[in-house]
């Protein structure tokens, strides 16, 4: 019923009592952090230490999460599901499905890809009614999205330096706050670089989210974002932090000087720590549909992204954009590039509303 985080050895100077461990989910028996780290599921992992484990929350999150995801994707999914309410598998069904996928902002390419794939599956399975076709569509979507599913690795580098970018209002600061809370609860020492020095409130916003004793914030209002980030990474190294996360100011990809500033931040991070940043994450608002794909492309061209966080999938009718991103990532791999994973998706403003992305969960939530 519970799964637990495998603790780091207690720090000697604190003499702290064993810290409560973090329960995660009942489908993947690894802890949230182990999922982050990509630690393989091992038979002995969760169940081996029940007497030392202290459950702090009933293990509801992932189940509650499916309900949330389903609720969030209802607008996107309803018009797609509507296609399968008839009794015949005919051209009209495929045409309606094409319109529904386009309306959901899956984009022309991913829509064509999914339709071809679906027709092949229908033939192969000799599906006889629309309900069966709907199941096959869920499979097709899950398979298309599967390569986007990958855990964010924390702990390979000390500190792991994560740079977070995206347009204004995408959900960067909120997502960083949520990630930081999860990390802090998993006994990771986190240092935040408040490099969004334009907005006076940005630092306070981070502080509110982070409000935990294992989190420190380096920032200076009105300071130079690159300098703040450099100081933060140096401090993170000196203070033995596990993770340094740099929040940056939102910008439009058309604001070239601001994109240049992001490139500068990326460069100074590499100066402060060789091999860093280990992750450059773009936060995109799922509500922006096809525009999200344009953002992915331009930020990637400027900064060589390593992953995505897609927020605000709650209440959007444009959740199909994940299919568009998946197809783009697929083409990138075909051209010899690295895949671009979706590390997390957000379906609301609460802490538990940001979770790791699962292709199968997404496809199921969309169509059931
Ligand atoms: N509904 C919803 N709102 C979100 C989500 N993520 C962030 N927000 C809200 O979006 C707004 C902008 O977020 P913020 O983190 O300040 O964006 P930033 O400018 O990229 O740092 C805030 O009101 C957040 O609460 C989400 O997944 N769902
Ligand atoms: Mg912000």
PDB file of N, CA, C and O in Angstrom, residues 260-290:
ATOM      1  N   UNK A 260      19.365  35.918 -25.713  1.00  0.00           N
ATOM      2  CA  UNK A 260      20.822  35.988 -25.539  1.00  0.00           C
ATOM      3  C   UNK A 260      21.200  35.930 -24.070  1.00  0.00           C
ATOM      4  O   UNK A 260      22.196  35.329 -23.692  1.00  0.00           O
ATOM      5  N   UNK A 261      20.363  36.584 -23.258  1.00  0.00           N
ATOM      6  CA  UNK A 261      20.655  36.559 -21.826  1.00  0.00           C
ATOM      7  C   UNK A 261      20.556  35.132 -21.280  1.00  0.00           C
ATOM      8  O   UNK A 261      21.363  34.715 -20.436  1.00  0.00           O
ATOM      9  N   UNK A 262      19.580  34.386 -21.780  1.00  0.00           N
ATOM     10  CA  UNK A 262      19.469  32.983 -21.347  1.00  0.00           C
ATOM     11  C   UNK A 262      20.695  32.188 -21.765  1.00  0.00           C
ATOM     12  O   UNK A 262      21.187  31.347 -21.011  1.00  0.00           O
ATOM     13  N   UNK A 263      21.164  32.457 -22.955  1.00  0.00           N
ATOM     14  CA  UNK A 263      22.373  31.753 -23.414  1.00  0.00           C
ATOM     15  C   UNK A 263      23.549  32.088 -22.505  1.00  0.00           C
ATOM     16  O   UNK A 263      24.378  31.236 -22.192  1.00  0.00           O
ATOM     17  N   UNK A 264      23.584  33.344 -22.085  1.00  0.00           N
ATOM     18  CA  UNK A 264      24.664  33.783 -21.192  1.00  0.00           C
ATOM     19  C   UNK A 264      24.573  33.034 -19.855  1.00  0.00           C
ATOM     20  O   UNK A 264      25.576  32.580 -19.307  1.00  0.00           O
ATOM     21  N   UNK A 265      23.347  32.914 -19.341  1.00  0.00           N
ATOM     22  CA  UNK A 265      23.165  32.182 -18.079  1.00  0.00           C
ATOM     23  C   UNK A 265      23.650  30.745 -18.241  1.00  0.00           C
ATOM     24  O   UNK A 265      24.349  30.196 -17.396  1.00  0.00           O
ATOM     25  N   UNK A 266      23.317  30.149 -19.385  1.00  0.00           N
ATOM     26  CA  UNK A 266      23.761  28.779 -19.636  1.00  0.00           C
ATOM     27  C   UNK A 266      25.301  28.700 -19.618  1.00  0.00           C
ATOM     28  O   UNK A 266      25.876  27.775 -19.046  1.00  0.00           O
ATOM     29  N   UNK A 267      25.913  29.679 -20.243  1.00  0.00           N
ATOM     30  CA  UNK A 267      27.388  29.676 -20.305  1.00  0.00           C
ATOM     31  C   UNK A 267      28.017  29.843 -18.923  1.00  0.00           C
ATOM     32  O   UNK A 267      28.981  29.163 -18.589  1.00  0.00           O
ATOM     33  N   UNK A 268      27.471  30.752 -18.117  1.00  0.00           N
ATOM     34  CA  UNK A 268      28.106  30.974 -16.805  1.00  0.00           C
ATOM     35  C   UNK A 268      27.909  29.768 -15.882  1.00  0.00           C
ATOM     36  O   UNK A 268      28.754  29.492 -15.043  1.00  0.00           O
ATOM     37  N   UNK A 269      26.825  29.066 -16.072  1.00  0.00           N
ATOM     38  CA  UNK A 269      26.625  27.849 -15.270  1.00  0.00           C
ATOM     39  C   UNK A 269      27.757  26.861 -15.585  1.00  0.00           C
ATOM     40  O   UNK A 269      28.339  26.250 -14.690  1.00  0.00           O
ATOM     41  N   UNK A 270      28.081  26.750 -16.869  1.00  0.00           N
ATOM     42  CA  UNK A 270      29.165  25.838 -17.272  1.00  0.00           C
ATOM     43  C   UNK A 270      30.499  26.292 -16.698  1.00  0.00           C
ATOM     44  O   UNK A 270      31.372  25.474 -16.382  1.00  0.00           O
ATOM     45  N   UNK A 271      30.663  27.609 -16.537  1.00  0.00           N
ATOM     46  CA  UNK A 271      31.916  28.124 -15.941  1.00  0.00           C
ATOM     47  C   UNK A 271      31.967  27.801 -14.459  1.00  0.00           C
ATOM     48  O   UNK A 271      33.024  27.515 -13.909  1.00  0.00           O
ATOM     49  N   UNK A 272      30.805  27.889 -13.813  1.00  0.00           N
ATOM     50  CA  UNK A 272      30.773  27.640 -12.368  1.00  0.00           C
ATOM     51  C   UNK A 272      30.945  26.163 -12.056  1.00  0.00           C
ATOM     52  O   UNK A 272      31.508  25.798 -11.024  1.00  0.00           O
ATOM     53  N   UNK A 273      30.451  25.315 -12.931  1.00  0.00           N
ATOM     54  CA  UNK A 273      30.601  23.872 -12.708  1.00  0.00           C
ATOM     55  C   UNK A 273      30.736  23.171 -14.055  1.00  0.00           C
ATOM     56  O   UNK A 273      29.828  23.240 -14.892  1.00  0.00           O
ATOM     57  N   UNK A 274      31.843  22.477 -14.224  1.00  0.00           N
ATOM     58  CA  UNK A 274      32.087  21.804 -15.491  1.00  0.00           C
ATOM     59  C   UNK A 274      30.977  20.785 -15.765  1.00  0.00           C
ATOM     60  O   UNK A 274      30.534  20.064 -14.869  1.00  0.00           O
ATOM     61  N   UNK A 275      30.503  20.762 -16.992  1.00  0.00           N
ATOM     62  CA  UNK A 275      29.475  19.779 -17.358  1.00  0.00           C
ATOM     63  C   UNK A 275      28.052  20.239 -17.064  1.00  0.00           C
ATOM     64  O   UNK A 275      27.094  19.601 -17.476  1.00  0.00           O
ATOM     65  N   UNK A 276      27.927  21.340 -16.339  1.00  0.00           N
ATOM     66  CA  UNK A 276      26.586  21.857 -16.013  1.00  0.00           C
ATOM     67  C   UNK A 276      26.177  22.897 -17.084  1.00  0.00           C
ATOM     68  O   UNK A 276      27.052  23.410 -17.782  1.00  0.00           O
ATOM     69  N   UNK A 277      24.908  23.211 -17.232  1.00  0.00           N
ATOM     70  CA  UNK A 277      23.775  22.617 -16.525  1.00  0.00           C
ATOM     71  C   UNK A 277      23.500  21.182 -16.994  1.00  0.00           C
ATOM     72  O   UNK A 277      23.690  20.878 -18.162  1.00  0.00           O
ATOM     73  N   UNK A 278      23.078  20.356 -16.074  1.00  0.00           N
ATOM     74  CA  UNK A 278      22.796  18.971 -16.427  1.00  0.00           C
ATOM     75  C   UNK A 278      21.443  18.828 -17.077  1.00  0.00           C
ATOM     76  O   UNK A 278      21.189  17.879 -17.798  1.00  0.00           O
ATOM     77  N   UNK A 279      20.586  19.781 -16.787  1.00  0.00           N
ATOM     78  CA  UNK A 279      19.270  19.790 -17.427  1.00  0.00           C
ATOM     79  C   UNK A 279      18.910  21.229 -17.791  1.00  0.00           C
ATOM     80  O   UNK A 279      19.120  22.142 -16.989  1.00  0.00           O
ATOM     81  N   UNK A 280      18.388  21.398 -18.983  1.00  0.00           N
ATOM     82  CA  UNK A 280      17.791  22.677 -19.366  1.00  0.00           C
ATOM     83  C   UNK A 280      16.330  22.362 -19.686  1.00  0.00           C
ATOM     84  O   UNK A 280      16.030  21.719 -20.696  1.00  0.00           O
ATOM     85  N   UNK A 281      15.459  22.759 -18.773  1.00  0.00           N
ATOM     86  CA  UNK A 281      14.052  22.381 -18.894  1.00  0.00           C
ATOM     87  C   UNK A 281      13.213  23.547 -19.397  1.00  0.00           C
ATOM     88  O   UNK A 281      13.299  24.651 -18.867  1.00  0.00           O
ATOM     89  N   UNK A 282      12.418  23.276 -20.402  1.00  0.00           N
ATOM     90  CA  UNK A 282      11.469  24.279 -20.870  1.00  0.00           C
ATOM     91  C   UNK A 282      10.105  23.978 -20.254  1.00  0.00           C
ATOM     92  O   UNK A 282       9.615  22.854 -20.332  1.00  0.00           O
ATOM     93  N   UNK A 283       9.529  25.002 -19.633  1.00  0.00           N
ATOM     94  CA  UNK A 283       8.169  24.867 -19.111  1.00  0.00           C
ATOM     95  C   UNK A 283       7.221  25.453 -20.149  1.00  0.00           C
ATOM     96  O   UNK A 283       7.386  26.605 -20.565  1.00  0.00           O
ATOM     97  N   UNK A 284       6.268  24.646 -20.595  1.00  0.00           N
ATOM     98  CA  UNK A 284       5.295  25.147 -21.554  1.00  0.00           C
ATOM     99  C   UNK A 284       3.886  24.995 -21.017  1.00  0.00           C
ATOM    100  O   UNK A 284       3.560  24.014 -20.361  1.00  0.00           O
ATOM    101  N   UNK A 285       3.086  25.990 -21.322  1.00  0.00           N
ATOM    102  CA  UNK A 285       1.685  26.006 -20.929  1.00  0.00           C
ATOM    103  C   UNK A 285       0.908  25.167 -21.945  1.00  0.00           C
ATOM    104  O   UNK A 285       0.843  25.519 -23.126  1.00  0.00           O
ATOM    105  N   UNK A 286       0.356  24.042 -21.491  1.00  0.00           N
ATOM    106  CA  UNK A 286      -0.332  23.116 -22.387  1.00  0.00           C
ATOM    107  C   UNK A 286      -1.527  23.739 -23.080  1.00  0.00           C
ATOM    108  O   UNK A 286      -1.982  23.272 -24.121  1.00  0.00           O
ATOM    109  N   UNK A 287      -2.007  24.817 -22.488  1.00  0.00           N
ATOM    110  CA  UNK A 287      -3.152  25.527 -23.032  1.00  0.00           C
ATOM    111  C   UNK A 287      -2.848  26.261 -24.320  1.00  0.00           C
ATOM    112  O   UNK A 287      -3.740  26.703 -25.015  1.00  0.00           O
ATOM    113  N   UNK A 288      -1.563  26.433 -24.608  1.00  0.00           N
ATOM    114  CA  UNK A 288      -1.202  27.219 -25.787  1.00  0.00           C
ATOM    115  C   UNK A 288      -1.175  26.356 -27.042  1.00  0.00           C
ATOM    116  O   UNK A 288      -0.888  26.852 -28.120  1.00  0.00           O
ATOM    117  N   UNK A 289      -1.456  25.078 -26.916  1.00  0.00           N
ATOM    118  CA  UNK A 289      -1.612  24.218 -28.084  1.00  0.00           C
ATOM    119  C   UNK A 289      -0.416  24.240 -29.010  1.00  0.00           C
ATOM    120  O   UNK A 289       0.715  24.095 -28.575  1.00  0.00           O
ATOM    121  N   UNK A 290      -0.696  24.439 -30.284  1.00  0.00           N
ATOM    122  CA  UNK A 290       0.372  24.377 -31.291  1.00  0.00           C
ATOM    123  C   UNK A 290       1.472  25.398 -31.049  1.00  0.00           C
ATOM    124  O   UNK A 290       2.615  25.202 -31.433  1.00  0.00           O
TER     125      UNK A 290
END
